[in-house]
Amino acid sequence: MMKNLVLKTSLVLVVILISSSALYAQLPPGFGDTNVDDTTAPAPISGLVALGVIAGATIGIRKLKK
């Protein structure tokens, strides 16, 4: 039982580490379209996102403990 938990935890950790390196990789160059409007400001991410993550983690931990 404990060996199985360690194996699952290790597997999840490896997947997260590998995928995080892919997330920081740069994309290949585009199609050379120079007619792009880059003046639009990016959409702001409010503090409610962090609140949602905390609420989701709390609910998930409670369900795992049941």
mmCIF file with all atom_site columns, C-alpha atoms in Angstrom, residues 1-2 5 8 11 16 19-21 26 30 32-33 35-36 38 42-44 47 50 54 56-60 63-64:
data_model
loop_
_atom_site.group_PDB
_atom_site.id
_atom_site.type_symbol
_atom_site.label_atom_id
_atom_site.label_alt_id
_atom_site.label_comp_id
_atom_site.label_asym_id
_atom_site.label_entity_id
_atom_site.label_seq_id
_atom_site.pdbx_PDB_ins_code
_atom_site.Cartn_x
_atom_site.Cartn_y
_atom_site.Cartn_z
_atom_site.occupancy
_atom_site.B_iso_or_equiv
_atom_site.pdbx_formal_charge
_atom_site.auth_seq_id
_atom_site.auth_comp_id
_atom_site.auth_asym_id
_atom_site.auth_atom_id
_atom_site.pdbx_PDB_model_num
ATOM 1  C CA . MET A 1 1  ? 0.000   0.000  0.000   1.00 0.00 ? 1  MET A CA 1
ATOM 2  C CA . MET A 1 2  ? 2.712   2.487  0.983   1.00 0.00 ? 2  MET A CA 1
ATOM 3  C CA . LEU A 1 5  ? 1.445   5.603  -2.824  1.00 0.00 ? 5  LEU A CA 1
ATOM 4  C CA . LYS A 1 8  ? 1.981   7.372  -7.650  1.00 0.00 ? 8  LYS A CA 1
ATOM 5  C CA . LEU A 1 11 ? 4.949   9.661  -11.087 1.00 0.00 ? 11 LEU A CA 1
ATOM 6  C CA . ILE A 1 16 ? 4.660   18.034 -13.332 1.00 0.00 ? 16 ILE A CA 1
ATOM 7  C CA . SER A 1 19 ? 5.389   19.569 -18.280 1.00 0.00 ? 19 SER A CA 1
ATOM 8  C CA . SER A 1 20 ? 6.585   22.722 -16.528 1.00 0.00 ? 20 SER A CA 1
ATOM 9  C CA . SER A 1 21 ? 9.685   22.851 -18.708 1.00 0.00 ? 21 SER A CA 1
ATOM 10 C CA . GLN A 1 26 ? 9.183   29.521 -26.760 1.00 0.00 ? 26 GLN A CA 1
ATOM 11 C CA . GLY A 1 30 ? 4.611   32.538 -36.869 1.00 0.00 ? 30 GLY A CA 1
ATOM 12 C CA . GLY A 1 32 ? 5.366   36.241 -41.000 1.00 0.00 ? 32 GLY A CA 1
ATOM 13 C CA . ASP A 1 33 ? 2.158   38.242 -40.730 1.00 0.00 ? 33 ASP A CA 1
ATOM 14 C CA . ASN A 1 35 ? -0.210  43.195 -39.922 1.00 0.00 ? 35 ASN A CA 1
ATOM 15 C CA . VAL A 1 36 ? -0.845  42.403 -36.231 1.00 0.00 ? 36 VAL A CA 1
ATOM 16 C CA . ASP A 1 38 ? -0.085  44.433 -30.652 1.00 0.00 ? 38 ASP A CA 1
ATOM 17 C CA . PRO A 1 42 ? -3.688  41.977 -22.025 1.00 0.00 ? 42 PRO A CA 1
ATOM 18 C CA . ALA A 1 43 ? -6.670  41.028 -19.884 1.00 0.00 ? 43 ALA A CA 1
ATOM 19 C CA . PRO A 1 44 ? -6.014  41.509 -16.172 1.00 0.00 ? 44 PRO A CA 1
ATOM 20 C CA . GLY A 1 47 ? -7.256  38.152 -7.157  1.00 0.00 ? 47 GLY A CA 1
ATOM 21 C CA . ALA A 1 50 ? -6.116  32.798 -6.323  1.00 0.00 ? 50 ALA A CA 1
ATOM 22 C CA . ILE A 1 54 ? -7.519  28.011 -2.626  1.00 0.00 ? 54 ILE A CA 1
ATOM 23 C CA . GLY A 1 56 ? -10.674 24.209 -4.954  1.00 0.00 ? 56 GLY A CA 1
ATOM 24 C CA . ALA A 1 57 ? -7.687  22.888 -3.033  1.00 0.00 ? 57 ALA A CA 1
ATOM 25 C CA . THR A 1 58 ? -9.651  23.009 0.218   1.00 0.00 ? 58 THR A CA 1
ATOM 26 C CA . ILE A 1 59 ? -12.577 21.108 -1.278  1.00 0.00 ? 59 ILE A CA 1
ATOM 27 C CA . GLY A 1 60 ? -10.224 18.554 -2.842  1.00 0.00 ? 60 GLY A CA 1
ATOM 28 C CA . LYS A 1 63 ? -12.888 14.982 -0.246  1.00 0.00 ? 63 LYS A CA 1
ATOM 29 C CA . LEU A 1 64 ? -9.624  13.034 -0.111  1.00 0.00 ? 64 LEU A CA 1
#
